[in-house]
Tab-separated table of C-alpha atoms (C1' of nucleotides) in Angstrom:
chain	number	residue	atom	x	y	z
A	6	MET	CA	66.452	259.690	101.053
A	7	PRO	CA	63.130	260.806	102.878
A	8	ARG	CA	63.634	263.542	105.908
A	9	SER	CA	63.577	261.744	109.280
A	10	ASP	CA	60.275	263.355	110.290
A	11	ALA	CA	58.567	262.292	107.125
A	12	LEU	CA	59.604	258.508	107.988
A	13	ARG	CA	58.310	258.890	111.484
A	14	ASN	CA	54.837	260.350	110.311
A	15	ARG	CA	54.585	257.691	107.708
A	16	ALA	CA	54.834	255.039	110.645
A	17	LYS	CA	52.471	257.140	112.789
A	18	VAL	CA	49.811	257.322	109.923
A	19	LEU	CA	50.090	253.653	109.277
A	20	ALA	CA	49.660	252.880	112.786
A	21	ALA	CA	46.660	255.129	113.306
A	22	ALA	CA	45.056	253.897	110.136
A	23	GLU	CA	45.350	250.333	111.235
A	24	ALA	CA	43.838	251.129	114.575
A	25	VAL	CA	40.980	253.331	113.205
A	26	LEU	CA	40.320	250.791	110.395
A	27	ALA	CA	40.218	247.907	112.826
A	28	GLU	CA	37.449	249.642	114.822
A	29	GLN	CA	35.337	251.446	112.221
A	30	GLY	CA	36.001	249.534	109.084
A	31	LEU	CA	35.937	250.918	105.629
A	32	THR	CA	33.733	253.876	106.387
A	33	ALA	CA	36.541	255.477	108.577
A	34	ARG	CA	37.033	259.029	107.517
A	35	MET	CA	40.453	260.263	106.458
A	36	ASP	CA	40.429	262.944	108.949
A	37	ALA	CA	39.754	260.583	111.716
A	38	ILE	CA	42.838	258.789	110.818
A	39	ALA	CA	44.706	262.036	110.502
A	40	ALA	CA	43.678	263.058	113.718
A	41	ARG	CA	44.523	259.878	115.581
A	42	ALA	CA	48.035	259.973	113.992
A	43	GLY	CA	48.164	263.575	115.259
A	44	VAL	CA	48.922	264.723	111.673
A	45	GLY	CA	47.080	266.998	109.111
A	46	VAL	CA	45.115	265.381	106.296
A	47	GLY	CA	47.621	266.633	103.890
A	48	THR	CA	50.450	264.431	105.598
A	49	VAL	CA	48.128	261.288	105.187
A	50	TYR	CA	47.822	262.117	101.575
A	51	ARG	CA	51.455	262.752	101.025
A	52	HIS	CA	52.264	259.252	102.150
A	53	PHE	CA	49.416	257.412	100.672
A	54	ALA	CA	48.010	258.782	97.522
A	55	THR	CA	44.223	257.657	98.301
A	56	LYS	CA	42.133	256.166	100.910
A	57	GLU	CA	42.426	252.854	98.837
A	58	ALA	CA	46.001	252.961	98.730
A	59	LEU	CA	46.421	253.246	102.393
A	60	TRP	CA	43.716	250.456	102.801
A	61	GLN	CA	45.940	248.191	100.657
A	62	ALA	CA	49.018	248.866	102.439
A	63	ILE	CA	47.298	247.735	105.719
A	64	VAL	CA	45.646	244.724	104.348
A	65	GLU	CA	48.747	243.643	102.616
A	66	ALA	CA	50.703	243.903	105.729
A	67	ARG	CA	47.868	241.706	107.409
A	68	VAL	CA	48.064	239.114	104.727
A	69	ASP	CA	51.774	238.835	104.985
A	70	ALA	CA	51.563	238.280	108.719
A	71	LEU	CA	48.852	235.280	107.988
A	72	LEU	CA	51.122	233.992	105.273
A	73	ALA	CA	54.089	234.021	108.081
A	74	GLU	CA	51.947	232.142	110.281
A	75	ALA	CA	51.136	229.623	107.614
A	76	GLU	CA	54.794	229.043	106.936
A	77	ARG	CA	55.352	228.370	110.576
A	78	LEU	CA	52.466	225.943	110.634
A	79	ARG	CA	53.980	223.915	108.058
A	80	ALA	CA	56.575	222.712	110.536
A	81	GLU	CA	53.808	221.566	112.953
A	82	ALA	CA	53.888	217.854	113.466
A	83	ASP	CA	50.207	217.190	113.389
A	84	PRO	CA	48.643	218.375	109.911
A	85	ALA	CA	45.201	218.616	111.715
A	86	THR	CA	46.557	220.950	114.328
A	87	ALA	CA	48.075	223.046	111.703
A	88	PHE	CA	45.077	223.387	109.595
A	89	PHE	CA	42.553	223.916	112.094
A	90	THR	CA	45.072	226.542	113.784
A	91	PHE	CA	45.232	228.547	110.769
A	92	PHE	CA	41.717	228.330	110.342
A	93	GLY	CA	40.814	229.640	113.546
A	94	ARG	CA	43.663	232.255	113.430
A	95	ILE	CA	42.080	233.770	110.115
A	96	VAL	CA	38.661	233.927	111.866
A	97	ALA	CA	40.147	235.476	115.119
A	98	ASP	CA	41.915	238.147	113.118
A	99	ALA	CA	38.796	239.018	111.263
A	100	ALA	CA	37.010	239.530	114.568
A	101	ALA	CA	39.553	241.618	115.969
A	102	LYS	CA	40.008	243.783	112.788
A	103	LYS	CA	36.760	244.937	111.158
A	104	ALA	CA	36.090	244.949	107.595
A	105	TYR	CA	39.276	243.167	106.919
A	106	THR	CA	37.330	240.898	104.583
A	107	ASP	CA	35.163	243.603	103.211
A	108	GLY	CA	38.308	244.944	101.552
A	109	LEU	CA	38.289	242.030	99.196
A	110	ARG	CA	34.910	242.697	97.615
A	111	ASP	CA	33.501	246.046	98.429
A	112	ALA	CA	33.409	248.584	95.653
A	113	GLY	CA	36.663	250.631	95.359
A	114	ILE	CA	38.947	248.097	96.735
A	115	ASP	CA	39.146	245.307	94.250
A	116	VAL	CA	41.539	242.402	94.208
A	117	LYS	CA	44.264	243.465	91.991
A	118	ASP	CA	47.886	243.926	90.912
A	119	GLY	CA	50.156	243.386	93.695
A	120	GLN	CA	47.738	241.714	95.968
A	121	GLY	CA	46.986	239.060	93.135
A	122	ARG	CA	50.405	237.537	94.234
A	123	GLN	CA	49.279	237.467	97.848
A	124	ILE	CA	46.026	236.113	97.031
A	125	ALA	CA	47.891	233.136	95.150
A	126	ALA	CA	50.216	232.702	98.065
A	127	MET	CA	47.287	232.524	100.394
A	128	ARG	CA	45.412	229.899	98.433
A	129	ALA	CA	48.637	227.876	97.979
A	130	ALA	CA	49.273	227.973	101.723
A	131	ILE	CA	45.695	226.961	102.540
A	132	THR	CA	45.717	224.206	99.912
A	133	GLY	CA	49.082	222.973	101.318
A	134	LEU	CA	47.776	222.741	104.885
A	135	LEU	CA	44.487	221.257	103.779
A	136	THR	CA	45.858	218.696	101.505
A	137	ARG	CA	48.168	217.543	104.379
A	138	ALA	CA	45.355	217.289	106.916
A	139	GLN	CA	43.379	215.257	104.365
A	140	ALA	CA	46.211	213.098	103.828
A	141	VAL	CA	46.260	211.872	107.596
A	142	GLY	CA	42.441	211.721	107.577
A	143	ALA	CA	41.775	214.703	109.738
A	144	VAL	CA	39.594	216.381	107.288
A	145	ARG	CA	36.818	214.808	105.041
A	146	GLY	CA	38.089	214.290	101.390
A	147	ASP	CA	35.228	215.830	99.505
A	148	VAL	CA	36.005	219.370	100.660
A	149	ALA	CA	38.360	221.386	98.564
A	150	LEU	CA	39.809	224.774	98.374
A	151	PRO	CA	36.430	226.572	97.277
A	152	GLU	CA	34.595	225.045	100.123
A	153	VAL	CA	37.235	226.046	102.745
A	154	LEU	CA	37.402	229.784	101.248
A	155	ALA	CA	33.649	229.847	101.536
A	156	LEU	CA	33.502	228.632	105.194
A	157	LEU	CA	36.509	230.928	105.867
A	158	ARG	CA	34.752	233.758	104.544
A	159	GLY	CA	31.523	233.160	106.175
A	160	ALA	CA	33.151	232.716	109.586
A	161	SER	CA	35.261	235.747	109.093
A	162	LEU	CA	32.379	237.949	108.102
A	163	ALA	CA	30.244	236.829	110.811
A	164	ALA	CA	33.025	237.572	113.292
A	165	GLU	CA	33.458	240.979	111.968
A	166	THR	CA	29.851	241.873	112.005
A	167	GLY	CA	28.993	240.615	115.395
A	168	ASP	CA	29.662	237.764	117.955
A	169	PHE	CA	31.051	234.412	116.515
A	170	PRO	CA	30.767	232.090	119.554
A	171	PRO	CA	33.427	229.360	120.011
A	172	ILE	CA	30.884	226.692	119.391
A	173	ALA	CA	29.872	228.132	116.400
A	174	LEU	CA	33.433	227.651	115.128
A	175	GLU	CA	33.609	224.216	116.552
A	176	VAL	CA	30.562	223.351	114.567
A	177	ILE	CA	32.366	224.056	111.396
A	178	VAL	CA	35.572	222.340	112.540
A	179	THR	CA	33.546	219.195	113.590
A	180	GLY	CA	31.765	219.181	110.107
A	181	LEU	CA	35.093	219.470	108.355
A	182	ARG	CA	36.249	216.518	110.323
A	183	ALA	CA	33.257	214.344	110.087
A	184	GLY	CA	33.546	211.101	108.295
A	185	ALA	CA	37.043	211.951	107.406
A	186	GLY	CA	38.702	208.928	109.113
B	22	MET	CA	-8.041	256.865	98.232
B	23	PRO	CA	-4.813	257.091	96.087
B	24	ARG	CA	-4.987	257.770	92.551
B	25	SER	CA	-4.897	254.548	90.325
B	26	ASP	CA	-1.535	255.464	88.633
B	27	ALA	CA	-0.097	256.131	91.834
B	28	LEU	CA	-0.811	252.685	93.037
B	29	ARG	CA	0.603	251.418	89.945
B	30	ASN	CA	3.777	253.240	90.225
B	31	ARG	CA	4.212	252.406	93.791
B	32	ALA	CA	4.210	248.579	92.801
B	33	LYS	CA	6.582	249.296	89.998
B	34	VAL	CA	9.017	251.110	92.125
B	35	LEU	CA	8.833	248.273	94.677
B	36	ALA	CA	9.452	245.713	92.134
B	37	ALA	CA	12.308	247.532	90.476
B	38	ALA	CA	13.911	248.363	93.884
B	39	GLU	CA	13.547	244.662	94.766
B	40	ALA	CA	15.435	243.699	91.517
B	41	VAL	CA	17.948	246.297	91.653
B	42	LEU	CA	18.776	245.910	95.362
B	43	ALA	CA	19.024	242.242	94.894
B	44	GLU	CA	21.798	242.559	92.286
B	45	GLN	CA	23.563	245.606	93.520
B	46	GLY	CA	23.002	245.784	97.044
B	47	LEU	CA	22.844	248.798	99.429
B	48	THR	CA	25.134	250.748	97.033
B	49	ALA	CA	22.432	250.777	94.397
B	50	ARG	CA	21.611	254.343	93.490
B	51	MET	CA	18.023	255.801	93.643
B	52	ASP	CA	18.224	257.047	89.999
B	53	ALA	CA	18.983	253.534	88.972
B	54	ILE	CA	15.863	252.250	90.768
B	55	ALA	CA	13.759	255.047	89.156
B	56	ALA	CA	15.119	254.301	85.826
B	57	ARG	CA	14.535	250.576	86.249
B	58	ALA	CA	10.998	251.374	87.304
B	59	GLY	CA	10.595	253.694	84.400
B	60	VAL	CA	9.693	256.586	86.556
B	61	GLY	CA	11.322	259.729	87.860
B	62	VAL	CA	13.256	260.041	91.069
B	63	GLY	CA	10.670	262.197	92.386
B	64	THR	CA	8.133	259.414	92.278
B	65	VAL	CA	10.085	257.202	93.933
B	66	TYR	CA	10.615	259.598	96.892
B	67	ARG	CA	6.773	260.403	96.850
B	68	HIS	CA	6.084	256.800	97.663
B	69	PHE	CA	9.295	256.099	99.947
B	70	ALA	CA	10.323	259.158	101.952
B	71	THR	CA	13.961	257.931	101.964
B	72	LYS	CA	16.300	255.365	100.560
B	73	GLU	CA	16.283	253.509	103.958
B	74	ALA	CA	12.255	253.365	103.924
B	75	LEU	CA	12.300	251.843	100.751
B	76	TRP	CA	14.980	249.450	101.790
B	77	GLN	CA	13.107	248.593	104.873
B	78	ALA	CA	9.889	248.112	103.059
B	79	ILE	CA	11.701	245.446	101.022
B	80	VAL	CA	13.442	243.637	103.855
B	81	GLU	CA	10.410	243.550	106.026
B	82	ALA	CA	8.446	241.649	102.951
B	83	ARG	CA	11.470	239.281	102.772
B	84	VAL	CA	11.323	238.441	106.353
B	85	ASP	CA	7.609	237.947	106.303
B	86	ALA	CA	8.102	235.628	103.473
B	87	LEU	CA	10.716	233.607	105.618
B	88	LEU	CA	8.465	233.702	108.772
B	89	ALA	CA	5.515	232.240	106.793
B	90	GLU	CA	7.954	229.616	105.613
B	91	ALA	CA	8.903	229.007	109.114
B	92	GLU	CA	5.200	228.585	109.912
B	93	ARG	CA	4.992	226.079	107.278
B	94	LEU	CA	7.767	223.981	108.410
B	95	ARG	CA	6.294	223.677	111.880
B	96	ALA	CA	3.756	221.350	110.343
B	97	GLU	CA	6.491	219.268	109.027
B	98	ALA	CA	6.473	215.760	110.645
B	99	ASP	CA	10.407	215.424	110.900
B	100	PRO	CA	11.982	218.222	113.092
B	101	ALA	CA	15.356	217.801	111.586
B	102	THR	CA	14.136	218.222	108.166
B	103	ALA	CA	12.045	221.254	109.253
B	104	PHE	CA	15.189	222.912	111.002
B	105	PHE	CA	17.670	222.187	108.390
B	106	THR	CA	15.259	223.039	105.438
B	107	PHE	CA	14.656	226.602	106.970
B	108	PHE	CA	18.685	227.164	107.487
B	109	GLY	CA	19.062	226.191	103.987
B	110	ARG	CA	16.303	228.548	102.755
B	111	ILE	CA	17.638	231.490	104.658
B	112	VAL	CA	21.167	230.969	103.042
B	113	ALA	CA	19.792	230.305	99.766
B	114	ASP	CA	17.545	233.642	100.050
B	115	ALA	CA	20.515	235.658	100.866
B	116	ALA	CA	22.584	234.168	97.869
B	117	ALA	CA	19.939	235.322	95.540
B	118	LYS	CA	19.426	238.721	96.952
B	119	LYS	CA	22.448	240.532	97.590
B	120	ALA	CA	22.866	242.678	100.742
B	121	TYR	CA	19.927	241.138	102.547
B	122	THR	CA	22.120	240.666	105.499
B	123	ASP	CA	24.087	244.071	105.176
B	124	GLY	CA	20.551	245.594	105.954
B	125	LEU	CA	20.751	244.405	109.603
B	126	ARG	CA	23.959	245.944	110.343
B	127	ASP	CA	25.189	248.536	107.905
B	128	ALA	CA	25.047	252.130	109.053
B	129	GLY	CA	21.719	254.028	107.972
B	130	ILE	CA	19.747	250.907	108.236
B	131	ASP	CA	19.425	249.972	111.893
B	132	VAL	CA	17.427	247.207	113.478
B	133	LYS	CA	14.478	249.302	114.851
B	134	ASP	CA	10.815	249.845	115.504
B	135	GLY	CA	8.769	247.798	113.344
B	136	GLN	CA	11.395	245.667	112.400
B	137	GLY	CA	12.066	244.981	116.008
B	138	ARG	CA	9.020	242.691	116.004
B	139	GLN	CA	10.068	240.821	112.904
B	140	ILE	CA	13.536	240.183	114.605
B	141	ALA	CA	11.752	238.789	117.622
B	142	ALA	CA	9.280	236.646	115.478
B	143	MET	CA	12.305	235.321	113.510
B	144	ARG	CA	14.307	234.550	116.569
B	145	ALA	CA	11.269	232.912	118.108
B	146	ALA	CA	10.739	230.876	114.926
B	147	ILE	CA	14.473	229.649	114.906
B	148	THR	CA	14.356	228.831	118.419
B	149	GLY	CA	11.317	226.591	118.071
B	150	LEU	CA	12.642	224.700	115.207
B	151	LEU	CA	15.893	224.538	116.921
B	152	THR	CA	14.490	223.076	120.085
B	153	ARG	CA	12.271	220.476	118.297
B	154	ALA	CA	15.190	219.221	116.450
B	155	GLN	CA	17.206	219.036	119.487
B	156	ALA	CA	14.527	217.241	121.189
B	157	VAL	CA	14.644	214.033	118.743
B	158	GLY	CA	18.387	214.381	118.848
B	159	ALA	CA	18.861	215.729	115.455
B	160	VAL	CA	21.011	218.561	116.504
B	161	ARG	CA	23.945	218.801	119.243
B	162	GLY	CA	22.531	219.910	122.410
B	163	ASP	CA	25.156	222.415	123.235
B	164	VAL	CA	24.228	224.912	120.432
B	165	ALA	CA	21.723	227.662	121.267
B	166	LEU	CA	20.241	230.506	119.218
B	167	PRO	CA	23.412	232.669	119.266
B	168	GLU	CA	25.517	229.852	117.937
B	169	VAL	CA	22.762	229.156	115.091
B	170	LEU	CA	22.493	232.774	114.313
B	171	ALA	CA	26.334	233.197	114.100
B	172	LEU	CA	26.428	230.276	111.525
B	173	LEU	CA	23.391	231.530	109.696
B	174	ARG	CA	24.977	235.144	109.390
B	175	GLY	CA	28.174	233.687	108.240
B	176	ALA	CA	26.767	231.453	105.577
B	177	SER	CA	24.358	233.986	104.287
B	178	LEU	CA	27.169	236.770	104.107
B	179	ALA	CA	29.558	234.244	102.435
B	180	ALA	CA	26.708	233.358	99.811
B	181	GLU	CA	25.968	236.945	99.291
B	182	THR	CA	29.635	237.907	98.793
B	183	GLY	CA	30.501	235.003	96.554
B	184	ASP	CA	29.901	231.525	95.877
B	185	PHE	CA	28.643	229.122	98.787
B	186	PRO	CA	29.339	225.746	97.593
B	187	PRO	CA	26.742	223.084	98.629
B	188	ILE	CA	29.309	221.067	100.454
B	189	ALA	CA	30.317	223.927	102.567
B	190	LEU	CA	26.772	224.152	103.699
B	191	GLU	CA	26.749	220.545	104.204
B	192	VAL	CA	29.780	220.852	106.335
B	193	ILE	CA	28.004	223.043	108.515
B	194	VAL	CA	24.904	220.895	108.730
B	195	THR	CA	27.014	217.978	109.416
B	196	GLY	CA	28.702	219.866	112.271
B	197	LEU	CA	25.376	220.783	113.859
B	198	ARG	CA	24.341	217.096	113.701
B	199	ALA	CA	27.495	215.473	114.757
B	200	GLY	CA	27.432	213.768	118.111
B	201	ALA	CA	23.915	214.656	118.681
B	202	GLY	CA	22.424	211.179	119.079
C	6	DC	C1'	73.969	280.107	111.421
C	7	DA	C1'	71.714	281.148	106.666
C	8	DC	C1'	69.491	278.330	102.859
C	9	DT	C1'	66.645	275.361	100.532
C	10	DA	C1'	64.202	271.181	99.358
C	11	DT	C1'	61.016	268.610	101.890
C	12	DA	C1'	57.125	268.346	104.717
C	13	DC	C1'	53.491	270.094	107.107
C	14	DG	C1'	48.662	271.696	108.262
C	15	DG	C1'	44.196	272.277	107.153
C	16	DA	C1'	40.902	275.469	104.750
C	17	DA	C1'	39.056	275.593	100.329
C	18	DT	C1'	37.532	272.674	96.557
C	19	DC	C1'	35.541	268.926	94.024
C	20	DT	C1'	32.704	264.800	93.661
C	21	DC	C1'	28.875	261.983	93.936
C	22	DG	C1'	24.620	260.670	95.180
C	23	DA	C1'	20.532	261.570	98.245
C	24	DT	C1'	16.724	264.764	98.641
C	25	DT	C1'	13.939	268.670	97.359
C	26	DC	C1'	11.113	271.592	94.722
C	27	DC	C1'	8.126	273.279	91.204
C	28	DG	C1'	6.088	273.623	86.520
C	29	DC	C1'	3.615	270.389	84.002
C	30	DT	C1'	0.304	266.302	83.459
C	31	DT	C1'	-3.366	263.238	84.242
C	32	DG	C1'	-7.073	260.745	86.833
C	33	DC	C1'	-11.248	261.718	88.787
C	34	DT	C1'	-15.643	264.310	89.781
C	35	DC	C1'	-19.757	266.656	88.453
D	16	DG	C1'	-15.406	268.108	78.885
D	17	DA	C1'	-13.952	271.737	82.480
D	18	DG	C1'	-11.895	271.974	86.868
D	19	DC	C1'	-8.699	270.710	90.015
D	20	DA	C1'	-6.386	267.953	93.495
D	21	DA	C1'	-3.024	264.218	93.216
D	22	DG	C1'	0.856	262.950	90.707
D	23	DC	C1'	4.723	263.222	87.823
D	24	DG	C1'	9.601	264.086	85.811
D	25	DG	C1'	13.875	265.595	86.521
D	26	DA	C1'	16.753	269.703	86.888
D	27	DA	C1'	18.748	272.145	90.914
D	28	DT	C1'	20.062	271.784	95.621
D	29	DC	C1'	22.658	269.819	99.825
D	30	DG	C1'	25.725	267.451	102.552
D	31	DA	C1'	29.320	264.469	103.379
D	32	DG	C1'	33.806	263.334	102.797
D	33	DA	C1'	37.720	262.594	99.747
D	34	DT	C1'	41.481	265.218	97.614
D	35	DT	C1'	44.106	269.290	96.292
D	36	DC	C1'	46.595	273.472	97.316
D	37	DC	C1'	49.536	276.843	98.976
D	38	DG	C1'	51.478	279.639	102.718
D	39	DT	C1'	54.159	278.231	106.560
D	40	DA	C1'	57.654	275.378	109.283
D	41	DT	C1'	61.701	272.630	109.575
D	42	DA	C1'	65.421	268.853	108.887
D	43	DG	C1'	69.542	268.433	106.529
D	44	DT	C1'	73.756	270.943	104.479
D	45	DG	C1'	77.459	274.029	103.874
DNA sequence: CACTATACGGAATCTCGATTCCGCTTGCTC
DNA sequence: GAGCAAGCGGAATCGAGATTCCGTATAGTG
């Protein structure tokens, strides 16, 4: 079993990294994270072999949180509400945590291994919510997963890199609804 | 006056840089550009003091092309066509030329000096097309420049980082039209 | 409380790509 | 076609940051 201080430090590093990455994105420096955690760089590396590993740990946690949210929304009575709430949640999440979406494409951090399962789960979750919403005529029938993902990616990236006004989001939502029922 | 070969090389570098940056984005290496141009790195630097300068030269040219397009569209009889054509053109442009949008935010390359005028011109052009489209009831009245820019940025970034299906674009267009007239 | 196996801090090292430098070429002038 | 300034190629230099290393500190154990 790990020493108690090691456990404590691991948590501190994770929290610091989450905060720093949220505000600075991928360019955040390792020493900045270490400093924020009140720890030496060496310690950061003892817990996470590389910057990418640390990054992945955080993104994974984030995605898990979103998946949990999706799970919760499956219980929602109104499919339209469920779908659009999830859509908005992802965008809001991206706005708050910089470079969240970056992680999925930028050099270095590729979609791989363990994350593969998460990606699959996320796609499944979105497809589920989408299908239900379309079934009740709340979303136009000619959009499928690729379109939703593209819109999600776009809105998230926009939110990360600057302002994404509520009305802009509403335009997309309206567009998705239009002529559906 | 510059020597003839210098002129020739400058053009070669510019073309190579455009191509390389289009496919690799900001992370493209200077030697890759030099190699593509069939020239030594030193030559690249003699013509463009820094990577950023080279980058700016290219982006500026691109923006000028878009501005020219906007100018042309001002003559278009149907304001709706003019506005949506321009919107689509920008997104298509971004899809073809990677990291085009990046340039406007990523570290290093900041919006400054000379580009400032271009930015202003672009905002003016979009505002003009938007206002006209709204005047004839082709675009909902509650969206303004910030919303359009956010949507444009999102769609462009999405197109740059992956696929942006036609239907996704149509969703946005529909959303902009909805309930306008 | 002594003893270690674990952890720690953070300076030193390594890596990678931008930028500089300089001896060699080549276009242009007379 | 000789002279030379403008250009060129590309190896060497720099800088920024990630990663490693190792002497020191400390939790856990008897």
